[in-house]
């Protein structure tokens, strides 16, 4: 079981990497246990994710009452978010050797999992604004987009340090991963009947 000190260390390591410091790699456990424990980052991310799912469900029911109950929508959007987190890593596992990441796959998964936990919390303010100031939808949307761009920059830096590849390679890898994850999320939302007619921040 991970301790609070472990989680703090992994968050700090992620933050160091996101700010361009390679010594952030030294804060992680790269053992087999460390690899599987990195998926505990999903549990650590649940509070901001759940808040986002609730906001999404409220918007979904308001726009499309026929979509079902709030609870059913929350369950579906949770499935979409968690699948979009894990499935790309599974695909990457299958392709790692072919794309030259055999010796960096574990490092990438561990650091990106904890990095995703950090960014989940960083994105929370936009969702909180939606909850506390529901009439400020436009402000929350703009703020959420700005946060998303900021998070992309931080995540790219983490990816670059984790992969230890040239920027050209990292940029292509990162672009494919981001676009693929977005398309996967959109496809799953369509399949599960929870596509909103306008963008909504869900986490």
PDB file of C-alpha atoms in Angstrom:
ATOM      1  CA  UNK A   1       0.000   0.000   0.000  1.00  0.00           C
ATOM      2  CA  UNK A   2       1.335   3.406  -0.930  1.00  0.00           C
ATOM      3  CA  UNK A   3       1.860   5.897   1.865  1.00  0.00           C
ATOM      4  CA  UNK A   4       1.009   9.571   1.704  1.00  0.00           C
ATOM      5  CA  UNK A   5       4.757  10.272   1.622  1.00  0.00           C
ATOM      6  CA  UNK A   6       5.104   8.029  -1.453  1.00  0.00           C
ATOM      7  CA  UNK A   7       2.338   9.902  -3.249  1.00  0.00           C
ATOM      8  CA  UNK A   8       3.891  13.240  -2.328  1.00  0.00           C
ATOM      9  CA  UNK A   9       7.238  12.066  -3.702  1.00  0.00           C
ATOM     10  CA  UNK A  10       5.712  10.897  -6.986  1.00  0.00           C
ATOM     11  CA  UNK A  11       3.771  14.133  -7.354  1.00  0.00           C
ATOM     12  CA  UNK A  12       6.929  16.128  -6.722  1.00  0.00           C
ATOM     13  CA  UNK A  13       8.875  14.022  -9.210  1.00  0.00           C
ATOM     14  CA  UNK A  14       6.155  14.587 -11.816  1.00  0.00           C
ATOM     15  CA  UNK A  15       6.141  18.309 -11.132  1.00  0.00           C
ATOM     16  CA  UNK A  16       9.924  18.474 -11.485  1.00  0.00           C
ATOM     17  CA  UNK A  17       9.721  16.708 -14.844  1.00  0.00           C
ATOM     18  CA  UNK A  18       6.884  18.972 -15.960  1.00  0.00           C
ATOM     19  CA  UNK A  19       9.138  21.923 -15.289  1.00  0.00           C
ATOM     20  CA  UNK A  20      11.937  20.480 -17.388  1.00  0.00           C
ATOM     21  CA  UNK A  21      14.097  18.985 -14.626  1.00  0.00           C
ATOM     22  CA  UNK A  22      15.426  15.518 -15.418  1.00  0.00           C
ATOM     23  CA  UNK A  23      16.166  14.850 -11.743  1.00  0.00           C
ATOM     24  CA  UNK A  24      12.409  14.327 -11.339  1.00  0.00           C
ATOM     25  CA  UNK A  25      13.030  10.799 -12.638  1.00  0.00           C
ATOM     26  CA  UNK A  26      14.889  10.016  -9.415  1.00  0.00           C
ATOM     27  CA  UNK A  27      11.712  10.245  -7.325  1.00  0.00           C
ATOM     28  CA  UNK A  28       9.968   7.189  -8.788  1.00  0.00           C
ATOM     29  CA  UNK A  29      10.024   3.470  -8.047  1.00  0.00           C
ATOM     30  CA  UNK A  30      10.827   1.584 -11.268  1.00  0.00           C
ATOM     31  CA  UNK A  31      10.481  -1.910  -9.831  1.00  0.00           C
ATOM     32  CA  UNK A  32       7.693  -4.248 -10.908  1.00  0.00           C
ATOM     33  CA  UNK A  33       5.744  -3.239  -7.795  1.00  0.00           C
ATOM     34  CA  UNK A  34       6.324   0.410  -8.660  1.00  0.00           C
ATOM     35  CA  UNK A  35       4.950  -0.175 -12.149  1.00  0.00           C
ATOM     36  CA  UNK A  36       1.679  -1.674 -10.933  1.00  0.00           C
ATOM     37  CA  UNK A  37       1.403   0.751  -8.035  1.00  0.00           C
ATOM     38  CA  UNK A  38       1.579   3.631 -10.487  1.00  0.00           C
ATOM     39  CA  UNK A  39      -1.991   2.770 -11.486  1.00  0.00           C
ATOM     40  CA  UNK A  40      -2.936   3.794  -7.959  1.00  0.00           C
ATOM     41  CA  UNK A  41      -2.650   7.271  -9.491  1.00  0.00           C
ATOM     42  CA  UNK A  42      -6.156   6.646 -10.838  1.00  0.00           C
ATOM     43  CA  UNK A  43      -7.445   6.299  -7.276  1.00  0.00           C
ATOM     44  CA  UNK A  44      -5.604   9.459  -6.231  1.00  0.00           C
ATOM     45  CA  UNK A  45      -7.254  11.282  -9.159  1.00  0.00           C
ATOM     46  CA  UNK A  46     -10.790  10.183  -8.300  1.00  0.00           C
ATOM     47  CA  UNK A  47     -11.938  13.257  -6.308  1.00  0.00           C
ATOM     48  CA  UNK A  48     -11.459  15.775  -9.167  1.00  0.00           C
ATOM     49  CA  UNK A  49     -12.569  13.183 -11.727  1.00  0.00           C
ATOM     50  CA  UNK A  50     -15.781  12.389  -9.863  1.00  0.00           C
ATOM     51  CA  UNK A  51     -16.572  16.091  -9.532  1.00  0.00           C
ATOM     52  CA  UNK A  52     -16.110  16.440 -13.286  1.00  0.00           C
ATOM     53  CA  UNK A  53     -18.328  13.430 -13.945  1.00  0.00           C
ATOM     54  CA  UNK A  54     -21.096  14.938 -11.817  1.00  0.00           C
ATOM     55  CA  UNK A  55     -20.904  18.262 -13.673  1.00  0.00           C
ATOM     56  CA  UNK A  56     -20.913  16.422 -17.015  1.00  0.00           C
ATOM     57  CA  UNK A  57     -23.949  14.365 -15.954  1.00  0.00           C
ATOM     58  CA  UNK A  58     -25.853  17.477 -14.864  1.00  0.00           C
ATOM     59  CA  UNK A  59     -25.181  19.110 -18.251  1.00  0.00           C
ATOM     60  CA  UNK A  60     -26.037  15.908 -20.099  1.00  0.00           C
ATOM     61  CA  UNK A  61     -29.409  15.527 -18.381  1.00  0.00           C
ATOM     62  CA  UNK A  62     -30.161  19.228 -18.905  1.00  0.00           C
ATOM     63  CA  UNK A  63     -29.376  19.084 -22.649  1.00  0.00           C
ATOM     64  CA  UNK A  64     -30.636  15.575 -23.369  1.00  0.00           C
ATOM     65  CA  UNK A  65     -33.022  14.215 -20.705  1.00  0.00           C
ATOM     66  CA  UNK A  66     -33.484  11.086 -22.820  1.00  0.00           C
ATOM     67  CA  UNK A  67     -29.847  10.138 -22.118  1.00  0.00           C
ATOM     68  CA  UNK A  68     -30.919   8.575 -18.823  1.00  0.00           C
ATOM     69  CA  UNK A  69     -30.517   9.249 -15.145  1.00  0.00           C
ATOM     70  CA  UNK A  70     -27.620  11.233 -13.707  1.00  0.00           C
ATOM     71  CA  UNK A  71     -26.247   8.082 -12.102  1.00  0.00           C
ATOM     72  CA  UNK A  72     -26.234   6.175 -15.389  1.00  0.00           C
ATOM     73  CA  UNK A  73     -24.513   9.072 -17.157  1.00  0.00           C
ATOM     74  CA  UNK A  74     -21.902   9.287 -14.403  1.00  0.00           C
ATOM     75  CA  UNK A  75     -21.222   5.574 -14.831  1.00  0.00           C
ATOM     76  CA  UNK A  76     -20.810   5.932 -18.589  1.00  0.00           C
ATOM     77  CA  UNK A  77     -18.570   8.996 -18.483  1.00  0.00           C
ATOM     78  CA  UNK A  78     -16.464   7.319 -15.791  1.00  0.00           C
ATOM     79  CA  UNK A  79     -16.014   4.353 -18.122  1.00  0.00           C
ATOM     80  CA  UNK A  80     -14.994   6.709 -20.942  1.00  0.00           C
ATOM     81  CA  UNK A  81     -12.436   8.580 -18.843  1.00  0.00           C
ATOM     82  CA  UNK A  82     -10.873   5.495 -17.275  1.00  0.00           C
ATOM     83  CA  UNK A  83     -10.752   3.629 -20.581  1.00  0.00           C
ATOM     84  CA  UNK A  84      -9.131   6.656 -22.219  1.00  0.00           C
ATOM     85  CA  UNK A  85      -6.514   6.572 -19.456  1.00  0.00           C
ATOM     86  CA  UNK A  86      -5.656   2.862 -19.584  1.00  0.00           C
ATOM     87  CA  UNK A  87      -6.325   1.672 -23.158  1.00  0.00           C
ATOM     88  CA  UNK A  88      -3.671   3.876 -24.835  1.00  0.00           C
ATOM     89  CA  UNK A  89      -1.084   2.388 -22.455  1.00  0.00           C
ATOM     90  CA  UNK A  90      -2.158  -1.127 -23.455  1.00  0.00           C
ATOM     91  CA  UNK A  91      -1.810  -0.221 -27.142  1.00  0.00           C
ATOM     92  CA  UNK A  92       1.570   1.325 -26.400  1.00  0.00           C
ATOM     93  CA  UNK A  93       2.668  -1.906 -24.710  1.00  0.00           C
ATOM     94  CA  UNK A  94       1.876  -3.832 -27.883  1.00  0.00           C
ATOM     95  CA  UNK A  95       3.789  -1.337 -30.032  1.00  0.00           C
ATOM     96  CA  UNK A  96       6.634  -0.376 -27.694  1.00  0.00           C
ATOM     97  CA  UNK A  97       9.326  -2.562 -29.257  1.00  0.00           C
ATOM     98  CA  UNK A  98       8.360  -1.654 -32.816  1.00  0.00           C
ATOM     99  CA  UNK A  99       8.564   2.087 -32.142  1.00  0.00           C
ATOM    100  CA  UNK A 100      11.797   1.903 -30.201  1.00  0.00           C
ATOM    101  CA  UNK A 101      10.450   2.293 -26.679  1.00  0.00           C
ATOM    102  CA  UNK A 102      11.190  -1.166 -25.320  1.00  0.00           C
ATOM    103  CA  UNK A 103      13.624   0.144 -22.708  1.00  0.00           C
ATOM    104  CA  UNK A 104      11.578   3.252 -21.810  1.00  0.00           C
ATOM    105  CA  UNK A 105       8.061   1.829 -21.724  1.00  0.00           C
ATOM    106  CA  UNK A 106       7.977   1.144 -17.986  1.00  0.00           C
ATOM    107  CA  UNK A 107       9.504   4.528 -17.165  1.00  0.00           C
ATOM    108  CA  UNK A 108       6.960   6.271 -19.375  1.00  0.00           C
ATOM    109  CA  UNK A 109       3.967   4.432 -17.897  1.00  0.00           C
ATOM    110  CA  UNK A 110       5.025   5.070 -14.303  1.00  0.00           C
ATOM    111  CA  UNK A 111       5.784   8.750 -14.769  1.00  0.00           C
ATOM    112  CA  UNK A 112       2.820   9.437 -17.058  1.00  0.00           C
ATOM    113  CA  UNK A 113       0.392   7.776 -14.642  1.00  0.00           C
ATOM    114  CA  UNK A 114       1.531   9.994 -11.795  1.00  0.00           C
ATOM    115  CA  UNK A 115       1.737  12.955 -14.132  1.00  0.00           C
ATOM    116  CA  UNK A 116      -1.900  12.363 -15.096  1.00  0.00           C
ATOM    117  CA  UNK A 117      -2.825  12.420 -11.420  1.00  0.00           C
ATOM    118  CA  UNK A 118      -1.107  15.794 -11.057  1.00  0.00           C
ATOM    119  CA  UNK A 119      -2.865  17.241 -14.095  1.00  0.00           C
ATOM    120  CA  UNK A 120      -6.233  15.908 -12.908  1.00  0.00           C
ATOM    121  CA  UNK A 121      -5.871  18.035  -9.803  1.00  0.00           C
ATOM    122  CA  UNK A 122      -4.522  20.997 -11.773  1.00  0.00           C
ATOM    123  CA  UNK A 123      -7.625  20.918 -13.978  1.00  0.00           C
ATOM    124  CA  UNK A 124      -9.989  20.868 -10.986  1.00  0.00           C
ATOM    125  CA  UNK A 125     -10.359  24.689 -10.605  1.00  0.00           C
ATOM    126  CA  UNK A 126     -12.256  24.960 -13.904  1.00  0.00           C
ATOM    127  CA  UNK A 127     -14.737  22.333 -12.708  1.00  0.00           C
ATOM    128  CA  UNK A 128     -15.056  24.017  -9.315  1.00  0.00           C
ATOM    129  CA  UNK A 129     -15.920  27.305 -11.041  1.00  0.00           C
ATOM    130  CA  UNK A 130     -18.691  25.478 -12.916  1.00  0.00           C
ATOM    131  CA  UNK A 131     -20.064  24.183  -9.619  1.00  0.00           C
ATOM    132  CA  UNK A 132     -19.805  27.373  -7.566  1.00  0.00           C
ATOM    133  CA  UNK A 133     -20.653  29.843 -10.342  1.00  0.00           C
ATOM    134  CA  UNK A 134     -22.968  28.012 -12.759  1.00  0.00           C
ATOM    135  CA  UNK A 135     -23.967  31.274 -14.444  1.00  0.00           C
ATOM    136  CA  UNK A 136     -20.330  31.866 -15.436  1.00  0.00           C
ATOM    137  CA  UNK A 137     -20.301  29.109 -18.030  1.00  0.00           C
ATOM    138  CA  UNK A 138     -18.350  31.127 -20.606  1.00  0.00           C
ATOM    139  CA  UNK A 139     -15.689  32.091 -18.063  1.00  0.00           C
ATOM    140  CA  UNK A 140     -15.347  28.490 -16.901  1.00  0.00           C
ATOM    141  CA  UNK A 141     -15.056  27.281 -20.506  1.00  0.00           C
ATOM    142  CA  UNK A 142     -12.317  29.790 -21.398  1.00  0.00           C
ATOM    143  CA  UNK A 143     -10.496  29.092 -18.160  1.00  0.00           C
ATOM    144  CA  UNK A 144     -10.812  25.355 -18.780  1.00  0.00           C
ATOM    145  CA  UNK A 145      -9.346  25.669 -22.284  1.00  0.00           C
ATOM    146  CA  UNK A 146      -6.448  27.744 -20.947  1.00  0.00           C
ATOM    147  CA  UNK A 147      -5.808  25.127 -18.278  1.00  0.00           C
ATOM    148  CA  UNK A 148      -5.936  22.383 -20.881  1.00  0.00           C
ATOM    149  CA  UNK A 149      -3.280  24.106 -22.995  1.00  0.00           C
ATOM    150  CA  UNK A 150      -1.138  24.616 -19.901  1.00  0.00           C
ATOM    151  CA  UNK A 151      -1.520  20.953 -18.980  1.00  0.00           C
ATOM    152  CA  UNK A 152      -0.495  19.911 -22.507  1.00  0.00           C
ATOM    153  CA  UNK A 153       2.744  21.879 -22.181  1.00  0.00           C
ATOM    154  CA  UNK A 154       3.484  20.308 -18.796  1.00  0.00           C
ATOM    155  CA  UNK A 155       2.672  16.823 -20.048  1.00  0.00           C
ATOM    156  CA  UNK A 156       4.876  17.247 -23.102  1.00  0.00           C
ATOM    157  CA  UNK A 157       7.824  18.201 -20.899  1.00  0.00           C
ATOM    158  CA  UNK A 158       7.246  15.132 -18.726  1.00  0.00           C
ATOM    159  CA  UNK A 159       7.020  12.932 -21.822  1.00  0.00           C
ATOM    160  CA  UNK A 160      10.236  14.348 -23.273  1.00  0.00           C
ATOM    161  CA  UNK A 161      12.190  13.632 -20.097  1.00  0.00           C
ATOM    162  CA  UNK A 162      10.629  10.184 -19.625  1.00  0.00           C
ATOM    163  CA  UNK A 163      11.365   9.008 -23.178  1.00  0.00           C
ATOM    164  CA  UNK A 164      14.863  10.500 -23.488  1.00  0.00           C
ATOM    165  CA  UNK A 165      14.307  10.885 -27.221  1.00  0.00           C
ATOM    166  CA  UNK A 166      14.891  13.861 -29.562  1.00  0.00           C
ATOM    167  CA  UNK A 167      12.178  16.524 -29.673  1.00  0.00           C
ATOM    168  CA  UNK A 168      11.151  15.453 -33.180  1.00  0.00           C
ATOM    169  CA  UNK A 169      10.408  11.920 -31.952  1.00  0.00           C
ATOM    170  CA  UNK A 170       8.753  13.113 -28.739  1.00  0.00           C
ATOM    171  CA  UNK A 171       6.568  15.644 -30.551  1.00  0.00           C
ATOM    172  CA  UNK A 172       5.294  13.028 -33.017  1.00  0.00           C
ATOM    173  CA  UNK A 173       4.734  10.492 -30.230  1.00  0.00           C
ATOM    174  CA  UNK A 174       2.929  13.052 -28.078  1.00  0.00           C
ATOM    175  CA  UNK A 175       0.746  14.315 -30.932  1.00  0.00           C
ATOM    176  CA  UNK A 176      -0.364  10.801 -31.879  1.00  0.00           C
ATOM    177  CA  UNK A 177      -1.097   9.966 -28.247  1.00  0.00           C
ATOM    178  CA  UNK A 178      -3.111  13.130 -27.600  1.00  0.00           C
ATOM    179  CA  UNK A 179      -5.093  12.964 -30.847  1.00  0.00           C
ATOM    180  CA  UNK A 180      -5.668   9.233 -30.397  1.00  0.00           C
ATOM    181  CA  UNK A 181      -6.916   9.718 -26.836  1.00  0.00           C
ATOM    182  CA  UNK A 182      -9.283  12.501 -27.911  1.00  0.00           C
ATOM    183  CA  UNK A 183     -10.677  10.410 -30.777  1.00  0.00           C
ATOM    184  CA  UNK A 184     -11.062   7.435 -28.441  1.00  0.00           C
ATOM    185  CA  UNK A 185     -12.956   9.569 -25.937  1.00  0.00           C
ATOM    186  CA  UNK A 186     -15.229  11.033 -28.601  1.00  0.00           C
ATOM    187  CA  UNK A 187     -15.878   7.590 -30.077  1.00  0.00           C
ATOM    188  CA  UNK A 188     -16.737   6.097 -26.698  1.00  0.00           C
ATOM    189  CA  UNK A 189     -19.038   8.993 -25.860  1.00  0.00           C
ATOM    190  CA  UNK A 190     -20.876   8.541 -29.151  1.00  0.00           C
ATOM    191  CA  UNK A 191     -21.120   4.794 -28.624  1.00  0.00           C
ATOM    192  CA  UNK A 192     -22.523   5.242 -25.110  1.00  0.00           C
ATOM    193  CA  UNK A 193     -24.909   8.037 -26.073  1.00  0.00           C
ATOM    194  CA  UNK A 194     -23.362  10.786 -23.966  1.00  0.00           C
ATOM    195  CA  UNK A 195     -22.145  13.251 -26.589  1.00  0.00           C
ATOM    196  CA  UNK A 196     -23.097  16.799 -25.738  1.00  0.00           C
ATOM    197  CA  UNK A 197     -23.959  19.282 -28.467  1.00  0.00           C
ATOM    198  CA  UNK A 198     -21.229  21.629 -27.182  1.00  0.00           C
ATOM    199  CA  UNK A 199     -17.890  21.070 -25.401  1.00  0.00           C
ATOM    200  CA  UNK A 200     -18.041  20.382 -21.686  1.00  0.00           C
ATOM    201  CA  UNK A 201     -15.051  20.048 -19.372  1.00  0.00           C
ATOM    202  CA  UNK A 202     -15.151  16.619 -17.706  1.00  0.00           C
ATOM    203  CA  UNK A 203     -11.911  16.429 -15.822  1.00  0.00           C
TER     204      UNK A 203
END
